[in-house]
Coordinates of C-alpha atoms and ligand atoms in Angstrom, one line a residue:
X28 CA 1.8 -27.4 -36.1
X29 CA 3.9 -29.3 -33.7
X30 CA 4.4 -27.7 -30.2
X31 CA 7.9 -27.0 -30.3
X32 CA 7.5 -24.4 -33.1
X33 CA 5.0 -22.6 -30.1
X34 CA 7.1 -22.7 -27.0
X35 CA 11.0 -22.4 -27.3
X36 CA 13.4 -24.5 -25.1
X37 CA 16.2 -23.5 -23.0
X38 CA 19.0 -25.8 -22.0
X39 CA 21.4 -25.0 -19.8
X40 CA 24.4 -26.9 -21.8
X41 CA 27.0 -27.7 -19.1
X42 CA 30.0 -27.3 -22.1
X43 CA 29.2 -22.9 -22.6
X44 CA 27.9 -23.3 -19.5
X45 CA 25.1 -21.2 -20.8
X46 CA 21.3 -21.4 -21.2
X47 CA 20.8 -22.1 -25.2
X48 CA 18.0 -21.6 -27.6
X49 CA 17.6 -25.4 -28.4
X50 CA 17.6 -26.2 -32.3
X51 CA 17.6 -29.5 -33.7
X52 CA 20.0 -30.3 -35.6
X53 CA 16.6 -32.0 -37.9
X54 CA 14.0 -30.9 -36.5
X55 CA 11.5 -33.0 -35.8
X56 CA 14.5 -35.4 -35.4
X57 CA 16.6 -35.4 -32.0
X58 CA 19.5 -37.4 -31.4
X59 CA 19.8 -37.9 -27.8
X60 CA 22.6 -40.1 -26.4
X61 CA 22.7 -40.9 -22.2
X62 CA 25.8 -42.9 -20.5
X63 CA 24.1 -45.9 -19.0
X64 CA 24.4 -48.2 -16.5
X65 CA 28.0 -50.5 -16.0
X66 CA 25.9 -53.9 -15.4
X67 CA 28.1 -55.4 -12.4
X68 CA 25.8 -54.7 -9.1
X69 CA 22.0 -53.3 -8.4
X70 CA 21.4 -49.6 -9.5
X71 CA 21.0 -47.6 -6.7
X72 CA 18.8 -44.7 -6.3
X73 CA 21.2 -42.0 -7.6
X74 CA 21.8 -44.2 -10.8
X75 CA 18.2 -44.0 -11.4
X76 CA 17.5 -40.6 -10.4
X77 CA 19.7 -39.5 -13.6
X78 CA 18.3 -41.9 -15.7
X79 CA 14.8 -40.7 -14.5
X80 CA 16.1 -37.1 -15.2
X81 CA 17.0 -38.0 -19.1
X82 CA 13.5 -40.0 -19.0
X83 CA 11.4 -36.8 -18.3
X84 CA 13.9 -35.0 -21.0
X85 CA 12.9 -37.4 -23.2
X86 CA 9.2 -37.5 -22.1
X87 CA 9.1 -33.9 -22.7
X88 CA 11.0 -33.1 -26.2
X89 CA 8.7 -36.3 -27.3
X90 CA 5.7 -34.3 -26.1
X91 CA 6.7 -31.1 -27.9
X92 CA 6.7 -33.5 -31.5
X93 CA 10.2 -33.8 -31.6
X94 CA 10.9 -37.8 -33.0
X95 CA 13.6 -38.5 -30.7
X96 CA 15.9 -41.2 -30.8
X97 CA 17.1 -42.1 -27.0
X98 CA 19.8 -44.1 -27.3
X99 CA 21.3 -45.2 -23.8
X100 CA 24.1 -47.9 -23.8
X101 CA 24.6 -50.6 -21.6
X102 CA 28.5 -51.3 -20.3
X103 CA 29.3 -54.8 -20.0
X104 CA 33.2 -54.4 -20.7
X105 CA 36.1 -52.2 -20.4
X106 CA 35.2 -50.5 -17.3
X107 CA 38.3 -50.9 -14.9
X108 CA 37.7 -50.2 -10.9
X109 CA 38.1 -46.7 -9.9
X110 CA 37.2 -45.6 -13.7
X111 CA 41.2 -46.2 -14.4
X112 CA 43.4 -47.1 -16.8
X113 CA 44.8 -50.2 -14.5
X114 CA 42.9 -52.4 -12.2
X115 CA 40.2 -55.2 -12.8
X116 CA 37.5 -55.1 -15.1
X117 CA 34.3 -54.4 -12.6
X118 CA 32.6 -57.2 -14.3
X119 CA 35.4 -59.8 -14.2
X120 CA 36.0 -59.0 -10.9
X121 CA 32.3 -59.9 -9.9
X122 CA 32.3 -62.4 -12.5
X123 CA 35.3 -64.1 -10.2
X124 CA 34.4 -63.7 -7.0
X125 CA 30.6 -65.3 -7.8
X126 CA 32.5 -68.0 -10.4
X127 CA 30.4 -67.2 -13.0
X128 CA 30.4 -66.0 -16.6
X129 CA 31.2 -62.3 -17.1
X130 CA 27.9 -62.2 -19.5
X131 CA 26.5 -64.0 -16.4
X132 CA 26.5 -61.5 -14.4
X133 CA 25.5 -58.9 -17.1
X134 CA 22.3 -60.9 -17.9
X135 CA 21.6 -60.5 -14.3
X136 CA 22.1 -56.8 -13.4
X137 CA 20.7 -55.8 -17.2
X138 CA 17.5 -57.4 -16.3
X139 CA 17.6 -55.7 -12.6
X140 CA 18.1 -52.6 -13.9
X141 CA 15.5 -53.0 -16.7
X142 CA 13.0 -54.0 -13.9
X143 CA 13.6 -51.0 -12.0
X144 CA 13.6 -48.8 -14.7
X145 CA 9.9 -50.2 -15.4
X146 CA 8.9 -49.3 -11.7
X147 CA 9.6 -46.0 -12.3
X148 CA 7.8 -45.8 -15.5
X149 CA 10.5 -45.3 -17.5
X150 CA 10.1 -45.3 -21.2
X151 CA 12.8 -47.6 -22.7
X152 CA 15.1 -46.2 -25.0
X153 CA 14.8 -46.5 -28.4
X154 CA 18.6 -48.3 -29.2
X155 CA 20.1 -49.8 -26.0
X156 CA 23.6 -50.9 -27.2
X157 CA 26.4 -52.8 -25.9
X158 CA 30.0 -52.1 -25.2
X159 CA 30.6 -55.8 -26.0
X160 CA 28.5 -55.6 -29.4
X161 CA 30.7 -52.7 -30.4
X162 CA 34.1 -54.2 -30.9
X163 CA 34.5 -54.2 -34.4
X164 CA 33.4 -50.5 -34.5
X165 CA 35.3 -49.8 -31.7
X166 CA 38.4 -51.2 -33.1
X167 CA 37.7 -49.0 -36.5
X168 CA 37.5 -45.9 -34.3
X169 CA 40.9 -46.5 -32.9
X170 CA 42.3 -46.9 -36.0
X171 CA 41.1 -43.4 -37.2
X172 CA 42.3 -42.1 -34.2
X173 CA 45.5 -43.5 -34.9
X174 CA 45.5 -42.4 -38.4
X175 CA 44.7 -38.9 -37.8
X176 CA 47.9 -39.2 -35.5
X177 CA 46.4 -38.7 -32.2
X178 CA 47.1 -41.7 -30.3
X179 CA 50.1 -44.1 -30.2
X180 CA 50.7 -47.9 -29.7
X181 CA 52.9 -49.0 -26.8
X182 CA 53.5 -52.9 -26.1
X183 CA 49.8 -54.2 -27.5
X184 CA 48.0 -51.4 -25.8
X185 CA 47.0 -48.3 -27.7
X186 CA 46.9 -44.9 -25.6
X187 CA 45.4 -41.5 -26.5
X188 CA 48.0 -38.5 -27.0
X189 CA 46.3 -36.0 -24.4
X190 CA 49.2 -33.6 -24.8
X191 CA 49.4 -33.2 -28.0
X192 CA 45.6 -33.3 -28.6
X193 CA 45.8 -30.2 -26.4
X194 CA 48.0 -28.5 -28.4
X195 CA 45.4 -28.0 -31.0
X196 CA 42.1 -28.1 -29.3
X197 CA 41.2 -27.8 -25.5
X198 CA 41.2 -30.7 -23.3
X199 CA 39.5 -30.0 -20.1
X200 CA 37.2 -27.7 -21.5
X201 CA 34.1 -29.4 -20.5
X202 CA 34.7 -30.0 -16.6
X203 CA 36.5 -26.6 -16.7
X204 CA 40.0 -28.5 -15.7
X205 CA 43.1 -27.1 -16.8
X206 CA 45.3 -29.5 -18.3
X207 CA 48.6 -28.0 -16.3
X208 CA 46.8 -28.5 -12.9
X209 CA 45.7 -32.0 -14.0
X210 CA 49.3 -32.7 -14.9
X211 CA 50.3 -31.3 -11.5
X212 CA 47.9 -33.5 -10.0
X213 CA 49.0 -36.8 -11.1
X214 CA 51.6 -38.8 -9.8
X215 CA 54.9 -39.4 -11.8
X216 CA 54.8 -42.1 -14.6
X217 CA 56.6 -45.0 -12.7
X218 CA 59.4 -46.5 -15.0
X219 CA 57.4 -49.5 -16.3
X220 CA 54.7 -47.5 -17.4
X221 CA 54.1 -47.9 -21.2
X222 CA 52.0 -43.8 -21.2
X223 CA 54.5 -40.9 -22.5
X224 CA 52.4 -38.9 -20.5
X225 CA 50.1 -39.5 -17.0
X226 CA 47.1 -38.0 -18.3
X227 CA 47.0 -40.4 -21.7
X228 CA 44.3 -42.9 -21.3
X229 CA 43.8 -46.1 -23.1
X230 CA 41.8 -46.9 -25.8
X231 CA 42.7 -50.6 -26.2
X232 CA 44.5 -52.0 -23.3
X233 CA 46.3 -55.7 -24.0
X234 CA 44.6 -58.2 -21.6
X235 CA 46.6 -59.5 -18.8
X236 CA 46.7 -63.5 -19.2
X237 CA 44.1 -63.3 -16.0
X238 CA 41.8 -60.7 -17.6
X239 CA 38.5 -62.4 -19.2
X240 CA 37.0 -60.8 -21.7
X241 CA 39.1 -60.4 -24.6
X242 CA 39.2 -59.7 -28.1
X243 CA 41.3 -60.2 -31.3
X244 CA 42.8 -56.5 -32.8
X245 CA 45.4 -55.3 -34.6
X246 CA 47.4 -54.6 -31.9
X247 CA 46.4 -57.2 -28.9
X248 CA 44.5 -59.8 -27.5
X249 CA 42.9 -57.4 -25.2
X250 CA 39.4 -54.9 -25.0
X251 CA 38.8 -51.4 -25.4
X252 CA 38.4 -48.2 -22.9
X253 CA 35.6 -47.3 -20.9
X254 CA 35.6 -44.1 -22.7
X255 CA 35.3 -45.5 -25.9
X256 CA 32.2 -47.2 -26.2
X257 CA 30.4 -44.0 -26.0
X258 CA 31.6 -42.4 -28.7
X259 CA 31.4 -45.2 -31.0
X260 CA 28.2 -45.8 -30.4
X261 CA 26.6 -42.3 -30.0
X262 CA 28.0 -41.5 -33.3
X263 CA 27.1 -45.0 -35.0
X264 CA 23.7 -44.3 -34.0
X265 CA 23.2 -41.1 -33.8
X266 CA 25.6 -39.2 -36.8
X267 CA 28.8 -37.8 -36.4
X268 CA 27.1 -34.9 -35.0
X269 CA 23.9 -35.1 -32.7
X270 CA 21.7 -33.0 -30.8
X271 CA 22.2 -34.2 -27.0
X272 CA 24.3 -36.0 -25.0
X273 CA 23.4 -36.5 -21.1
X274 CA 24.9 -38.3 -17.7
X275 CA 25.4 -37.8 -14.4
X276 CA 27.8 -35.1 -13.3
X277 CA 30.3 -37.3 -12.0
X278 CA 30.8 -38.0 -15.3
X279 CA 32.2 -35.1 -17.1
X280 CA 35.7 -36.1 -16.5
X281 CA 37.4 -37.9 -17.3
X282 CA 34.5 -40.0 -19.1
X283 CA 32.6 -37.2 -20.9
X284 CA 36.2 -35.3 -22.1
X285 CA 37.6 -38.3 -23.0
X286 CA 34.7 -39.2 -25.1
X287 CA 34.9 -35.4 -26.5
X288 CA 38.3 -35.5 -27.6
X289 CA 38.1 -39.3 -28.9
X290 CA 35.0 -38.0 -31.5
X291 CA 37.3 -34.7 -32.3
X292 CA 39.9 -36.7 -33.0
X293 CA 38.6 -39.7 -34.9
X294 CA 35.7 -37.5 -37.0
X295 CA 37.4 -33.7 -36.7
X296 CA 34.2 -32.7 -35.3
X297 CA 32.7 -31.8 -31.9
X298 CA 30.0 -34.5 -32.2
X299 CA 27.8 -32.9 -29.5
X300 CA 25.9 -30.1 -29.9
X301 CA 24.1 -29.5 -25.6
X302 CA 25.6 -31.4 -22.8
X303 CA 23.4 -32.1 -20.0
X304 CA 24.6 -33.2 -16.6
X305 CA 22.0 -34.5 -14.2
X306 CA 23.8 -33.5 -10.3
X307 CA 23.9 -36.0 -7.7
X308 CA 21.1 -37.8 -5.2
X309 CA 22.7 -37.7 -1.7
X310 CA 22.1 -39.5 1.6
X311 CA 22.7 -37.5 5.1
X312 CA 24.3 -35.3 2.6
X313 CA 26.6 -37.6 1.1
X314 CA 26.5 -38.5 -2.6
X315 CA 25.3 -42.1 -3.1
X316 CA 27.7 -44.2 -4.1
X317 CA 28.2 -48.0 -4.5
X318 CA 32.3 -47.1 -3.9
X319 CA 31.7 -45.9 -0.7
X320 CA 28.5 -48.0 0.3
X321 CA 26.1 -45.3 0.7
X322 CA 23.6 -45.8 -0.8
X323 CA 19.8 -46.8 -0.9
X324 CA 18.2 -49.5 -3.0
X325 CA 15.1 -48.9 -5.2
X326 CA 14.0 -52.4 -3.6
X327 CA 14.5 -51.1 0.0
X328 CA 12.8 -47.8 -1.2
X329 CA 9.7 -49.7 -2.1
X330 CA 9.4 -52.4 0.5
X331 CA 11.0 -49.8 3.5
X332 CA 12.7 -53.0 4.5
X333 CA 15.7 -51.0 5.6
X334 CA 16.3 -48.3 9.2
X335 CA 16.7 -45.7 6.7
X336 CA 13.0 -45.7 6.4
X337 CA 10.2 -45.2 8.6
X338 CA 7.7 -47.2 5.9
X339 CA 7.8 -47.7 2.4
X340 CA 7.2 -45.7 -1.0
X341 CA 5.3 -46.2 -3.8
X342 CA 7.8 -46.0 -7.2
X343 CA 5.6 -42.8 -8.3
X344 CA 6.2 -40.7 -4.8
X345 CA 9.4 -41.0 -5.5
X346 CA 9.5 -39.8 -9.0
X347 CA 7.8 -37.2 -7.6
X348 CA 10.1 -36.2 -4.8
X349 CA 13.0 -36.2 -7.8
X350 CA 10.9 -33.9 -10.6
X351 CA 10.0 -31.6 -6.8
X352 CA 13.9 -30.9 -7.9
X353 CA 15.4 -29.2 -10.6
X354 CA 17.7 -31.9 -12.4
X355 CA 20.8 -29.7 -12.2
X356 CA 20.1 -29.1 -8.1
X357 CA 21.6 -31.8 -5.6
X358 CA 18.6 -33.5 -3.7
X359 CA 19.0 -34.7 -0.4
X360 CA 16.8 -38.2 0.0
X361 CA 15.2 -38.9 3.6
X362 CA 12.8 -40.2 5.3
X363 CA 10.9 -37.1 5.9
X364 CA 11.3 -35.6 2.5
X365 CA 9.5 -38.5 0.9
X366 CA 7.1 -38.4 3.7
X367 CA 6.2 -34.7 2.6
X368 CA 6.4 -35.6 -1.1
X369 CA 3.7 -38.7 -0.7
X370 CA 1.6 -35.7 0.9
X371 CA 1.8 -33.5 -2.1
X372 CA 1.4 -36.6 -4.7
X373 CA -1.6 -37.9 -3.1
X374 CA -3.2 -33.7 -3.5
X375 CA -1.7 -33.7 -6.8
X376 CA -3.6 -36.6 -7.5
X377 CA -6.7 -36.2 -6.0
X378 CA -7.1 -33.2 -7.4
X379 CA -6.5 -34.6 -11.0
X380 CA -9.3 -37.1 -10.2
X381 CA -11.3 -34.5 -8.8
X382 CA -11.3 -32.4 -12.4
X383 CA -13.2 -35.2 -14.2
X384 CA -16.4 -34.6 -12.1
X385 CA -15.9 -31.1 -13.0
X386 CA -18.9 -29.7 -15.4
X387 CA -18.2 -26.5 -17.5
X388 CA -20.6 -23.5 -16.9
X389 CA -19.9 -20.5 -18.4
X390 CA -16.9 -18.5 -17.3
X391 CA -16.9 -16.7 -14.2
X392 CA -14.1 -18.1 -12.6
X393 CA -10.4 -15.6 -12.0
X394 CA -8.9 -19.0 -13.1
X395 CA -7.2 -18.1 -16.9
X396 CA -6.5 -21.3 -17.9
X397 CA -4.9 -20.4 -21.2
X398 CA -2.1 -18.1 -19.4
X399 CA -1.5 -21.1 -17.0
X400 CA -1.0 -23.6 -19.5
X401 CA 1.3 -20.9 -20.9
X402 CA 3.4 -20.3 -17.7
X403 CA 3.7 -24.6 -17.5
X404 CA 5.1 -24.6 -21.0
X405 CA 7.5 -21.4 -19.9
X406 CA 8.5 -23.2 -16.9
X407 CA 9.8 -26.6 -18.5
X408 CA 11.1 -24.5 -21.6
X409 CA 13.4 -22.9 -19.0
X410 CA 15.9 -25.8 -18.8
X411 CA 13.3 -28.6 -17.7
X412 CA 12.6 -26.5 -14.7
X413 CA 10.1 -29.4 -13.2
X414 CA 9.8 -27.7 -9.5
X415 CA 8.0 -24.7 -11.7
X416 CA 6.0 -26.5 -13.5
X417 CA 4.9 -28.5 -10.0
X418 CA 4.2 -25.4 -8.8
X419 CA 2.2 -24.0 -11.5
X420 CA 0.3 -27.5 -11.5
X421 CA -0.8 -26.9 -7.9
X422 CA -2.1 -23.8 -8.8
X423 CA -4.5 -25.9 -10.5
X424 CA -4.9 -27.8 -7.9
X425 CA -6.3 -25.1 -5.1
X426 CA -8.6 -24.0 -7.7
X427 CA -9.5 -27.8 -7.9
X428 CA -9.8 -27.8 -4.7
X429 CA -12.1 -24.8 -4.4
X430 CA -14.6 -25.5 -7.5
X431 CA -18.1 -26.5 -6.6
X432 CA -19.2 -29.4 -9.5
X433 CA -20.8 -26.1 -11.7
X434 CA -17.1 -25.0 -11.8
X435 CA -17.2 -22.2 -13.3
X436 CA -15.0 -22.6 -16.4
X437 CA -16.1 -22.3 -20.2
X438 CA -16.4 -26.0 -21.7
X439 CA -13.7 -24.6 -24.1
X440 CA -11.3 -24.4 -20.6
X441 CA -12.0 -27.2 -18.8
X442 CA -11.2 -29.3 -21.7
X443 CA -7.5 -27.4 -21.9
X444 CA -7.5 -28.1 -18.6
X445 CA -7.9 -31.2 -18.1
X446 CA -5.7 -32.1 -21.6
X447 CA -2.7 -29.8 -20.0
X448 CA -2.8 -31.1 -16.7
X449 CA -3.0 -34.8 -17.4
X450 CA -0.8 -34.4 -20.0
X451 CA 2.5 -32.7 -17.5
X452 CA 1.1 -35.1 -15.0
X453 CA 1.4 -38.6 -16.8
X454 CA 3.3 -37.7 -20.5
X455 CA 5.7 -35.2 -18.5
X456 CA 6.7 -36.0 -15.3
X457 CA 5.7 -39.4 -16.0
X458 CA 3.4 -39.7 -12.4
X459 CA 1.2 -43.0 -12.5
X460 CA -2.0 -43.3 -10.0
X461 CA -1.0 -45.4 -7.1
X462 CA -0.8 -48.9 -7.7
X463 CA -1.3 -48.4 -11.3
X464 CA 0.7 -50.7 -13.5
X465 CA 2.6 -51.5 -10.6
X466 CA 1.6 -55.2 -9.5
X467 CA 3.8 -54.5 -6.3
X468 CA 2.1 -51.8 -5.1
X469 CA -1.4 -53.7 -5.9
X470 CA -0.1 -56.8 -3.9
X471 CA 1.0 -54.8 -1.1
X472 CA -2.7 -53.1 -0.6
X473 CA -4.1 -57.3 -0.9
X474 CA -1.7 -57.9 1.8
X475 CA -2.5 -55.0 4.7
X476 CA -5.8 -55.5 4.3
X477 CA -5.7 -59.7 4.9
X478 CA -3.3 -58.6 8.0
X479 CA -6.1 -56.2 9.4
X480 CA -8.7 -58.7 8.5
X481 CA -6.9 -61.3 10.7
X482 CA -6.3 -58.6 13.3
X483 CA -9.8 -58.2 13.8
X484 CA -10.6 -62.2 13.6
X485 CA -7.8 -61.9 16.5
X486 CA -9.5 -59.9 18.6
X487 CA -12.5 -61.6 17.9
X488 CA -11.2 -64.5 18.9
X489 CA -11.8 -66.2 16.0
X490 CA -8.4 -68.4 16.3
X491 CA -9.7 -70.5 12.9
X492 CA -10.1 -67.8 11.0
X493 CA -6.8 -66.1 11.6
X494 CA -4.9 -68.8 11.2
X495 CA -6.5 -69.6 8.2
X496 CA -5.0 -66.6 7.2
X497 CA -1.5 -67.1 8.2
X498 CA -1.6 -70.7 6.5
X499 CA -3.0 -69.4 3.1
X500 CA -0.7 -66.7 2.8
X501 CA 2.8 -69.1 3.8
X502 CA 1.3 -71.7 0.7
X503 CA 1.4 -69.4 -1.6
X504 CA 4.9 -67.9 0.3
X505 CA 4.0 -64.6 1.5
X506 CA 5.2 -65.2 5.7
X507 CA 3.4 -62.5 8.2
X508 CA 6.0 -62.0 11.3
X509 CA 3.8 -60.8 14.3
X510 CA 6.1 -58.3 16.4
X511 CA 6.0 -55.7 19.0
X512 CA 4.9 -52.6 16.1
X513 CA 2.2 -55.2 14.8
X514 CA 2.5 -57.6 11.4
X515 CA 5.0 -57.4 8.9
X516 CA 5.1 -59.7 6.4
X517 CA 7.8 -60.9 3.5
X518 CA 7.9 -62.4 0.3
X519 CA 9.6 -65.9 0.3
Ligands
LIG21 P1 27.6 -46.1 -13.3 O1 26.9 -47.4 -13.5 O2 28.4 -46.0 -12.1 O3 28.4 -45.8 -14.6 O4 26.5 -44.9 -13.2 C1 25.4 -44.8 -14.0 C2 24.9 -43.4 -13.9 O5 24.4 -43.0 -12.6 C3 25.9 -42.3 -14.4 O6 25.2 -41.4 -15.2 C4 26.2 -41.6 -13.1 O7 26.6 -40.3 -13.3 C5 24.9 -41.7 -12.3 N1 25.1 -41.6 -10.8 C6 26.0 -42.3 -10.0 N2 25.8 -41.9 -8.7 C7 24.8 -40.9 -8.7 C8 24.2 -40.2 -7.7 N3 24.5 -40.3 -6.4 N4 23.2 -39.3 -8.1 C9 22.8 -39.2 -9.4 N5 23.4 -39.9 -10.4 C10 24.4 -40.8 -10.1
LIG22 ZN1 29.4 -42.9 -21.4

């Protein structure tokens, strides 16, 4: 019997705003779709905390037996600065001020973000689609939009009838915006503007003769909206109806209603069955965000080249410090908070290595380890509530902590021990031992301990032997910089 017929999920879908029984729409099967990255600069640490959030979502409906299929797009077109219908393309923009090729500088960021992604031992999703690969079925979705009658053709450019969707269904009703205050909102159409209405957003915009990536369709040379992408390809891969559909929150409008009324309108269904919204990582309190530049790099994270930080943290610790938060709580990211989190990983951890020494003798220990593993399995079913589960895992750990080697557990228990706890620590919350599968980390210990080797040659006086040191390393172009807080060193 698979584990999700034993323990019921919860998720907190951010459209009823309500805590639901999940049920798959196929059980075993799950269709889970998660807005990805737009490919024009690094992915700073609040991108990856929500595509760390959807990771351990996945991890965990996985780890109940559901067969999911992740898909999570990659947007290399269409997305205009300041998510709006005017503006340049944030790709062709870079792509111009770096004179390069638009899939240039796609090929660049897609393979940053994947490498980051791997740091955090991410799984990768099962279908990783492209906006660019998705013209053709782009261009068919427009048509059934314009078909069904919901979207109009102005001058080349095709633009989606907000008002009059409304009239039959509810726009807004995801962010909880009310389309008369979003009218209100928005600034008078000026008189060349080719929208009936200020709200209408484009599905297919005609390129400007300066615009770069460009396609042939029935109406323009041009390339389609942000919003659509999404829900061509969550639907082409997933069924006109699937089980999940996740993003950061910033994204619920107008991205996530857009795509809404786009699948409504084209299919005549409400393609997705429990939003998820990941909330925001902030910095001194402020959200992160490449618009306004604050924001903290997973490189800086990791090499604590950067005054933000006092030293730097391994990729796990930080996964740690995020799953420390329930995915639908703001987290604040510092300096001391990851400090307090590398504490707690490194008991977690210890603790975990400590329960293979364990033997099994009987059972005389207040430790129920069946009711435990229960409360674990309560605490994730209740919306992914990972701080719970961390706490219920430290339970664990004191009594860890406490067990002579003769520990006091039946072998029955300390076998569903150690299989629950390893599995929430590594399948779960996706945790890695220090340095393992991380070559950076591993490098970084070979490093400090060459510097403090050649620290004590220095005070030794052994001048040969510490600059032997120094040389070696510059060959193979790692440089050490003595200063007044002692040796750094960098990577050429
Ligand atoms: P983008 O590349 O800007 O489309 O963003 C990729 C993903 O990162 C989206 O799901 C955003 O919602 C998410 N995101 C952006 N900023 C933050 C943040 N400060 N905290 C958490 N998620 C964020
Ligand atoms: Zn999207």
């Amino acid at each position: 019997m698979a584990l999700y017929e034993d323990y019921d999920l919860y998720i907190n879908n951010s459209l009823t705003r309500k805590k639901e029984k999940f049920e798959a729409l196929k059980a075993p099967n799950v269709g889970m779709y998660v807005c990805g990255p737009t490919v024009y600069s690094d992915v700073h640490l609040g991108n990856c905390r929500t595509f760390i959030t959807f990771d351990m979502v996945y991890r965990y409906l996985s780890h109940l037996g559901y067969k999911v299929r992740y898909v999570r797009n990659i947007t290399d077109a269409g997305h205009l600065e300041n998510d709006a219908d005017e503006g340049e393309d944030k790709i062709s923009k870079k792509a111009r001020l770096e004179a390069l090729e638009p899939m240039e500088i796609v090929q660049k960021y897609t393979l940053g973000f994947h490498e980051v992604m791997a740091k955090f031992n991410t799984i990768p999703p099962s279908i990783e689609p492209t906006a660019t690969g998705h013209i053709v079925e782009q261009i068919d979705m427009i048509e059934q939009i314009i078909n069904n009658g919901w979207a109009y053709v102005e001058n080349g450019s095709v633009y989606f009838d907000v008002e009059k969707y409304n009239a039959a269904n509810d726009y807004g009703k995801l962010s909880g915006r009310k389309i008369e205050e979003l009218i209100s909102g928005t600034r008078e159409l000026d008189a060349q503007s080719e929208k009936r209405n200020p709200l209408d957003f484009a599905i297919w915009k005609k390129a400007s003769p300066s615009h770069i990536q460009r396609w042939n369709s029935p109406w323009s040379v041009g390339f389609p909206g942000w919003h659509l992408e999404c829900s061509v390809m969550s639907t082409k891969y997933l069924g006109e109806q699937f089980d999940i559909h996740g993003g950061g929150m910033d994204l619920k409008f107008p991205h996530h209603e857009c795509e809404i009324a786009q699948n409504k309108a084209s299919n005549g269904v409400d393609a997705v069955r429990y939003w998820m919204h990941g909330n925001m990582l902030t910095l001194n309190g402020q959200r992160m965000s490449k618009s306004t530049g604050n924001t903290l790099l997973p490189g800086e994270l990791f090499s604590g080249d950067t005054d933000k930080l006092s030293k730097g943290y391994a990729p796990t610790v930080a996964r740690f410090f995020m799953m420390q938060a329930h995915y639908g709580s703001q987290l604040d990211f510092s300096d001391e908070a990851l400090q307090a989190a590398e504490k707690g990983y490194n008991r977690l951890m210890q603790a975990v290595a400590k329960l293979d020494t364990l033997e099994a003798n009987g059972a005389n220990t207040d430790f129920d380890v069946p009711n435990w593993r229960k409360d674990c399995y309560t605490a994730m079913g209740d919306d992914f509530n990972t701080p719970i589960l961390i706490s219920h895992l430290f339970e664990a750990v004191r009594f860890i902590n406490g067990a002579e080697k003769a520990c006091g557990l039946s072998s029955e228990n300390l076998v569903l021990l150690k299989n629950t706890l390893n599995a929430f620590v590594y399948d779960v919350l996706g945790l890695e031992k220090a340095g393992e599968g991380n070559q950076s980390d591993k490098l970084d210990e070979v490093v400090t301990m060459l510097i403090e080797m050649r620290n004590k040659a220095r005070a030794d006086k052994d001048w040969a032997l510490s600059d032997q040191i120094r040389d070696e390393l510059a060959t193979i172009g790692i440089q050490l910089k003595d200063g007044a807080d002692g040796t750094s060193y960098s990577l050429d």
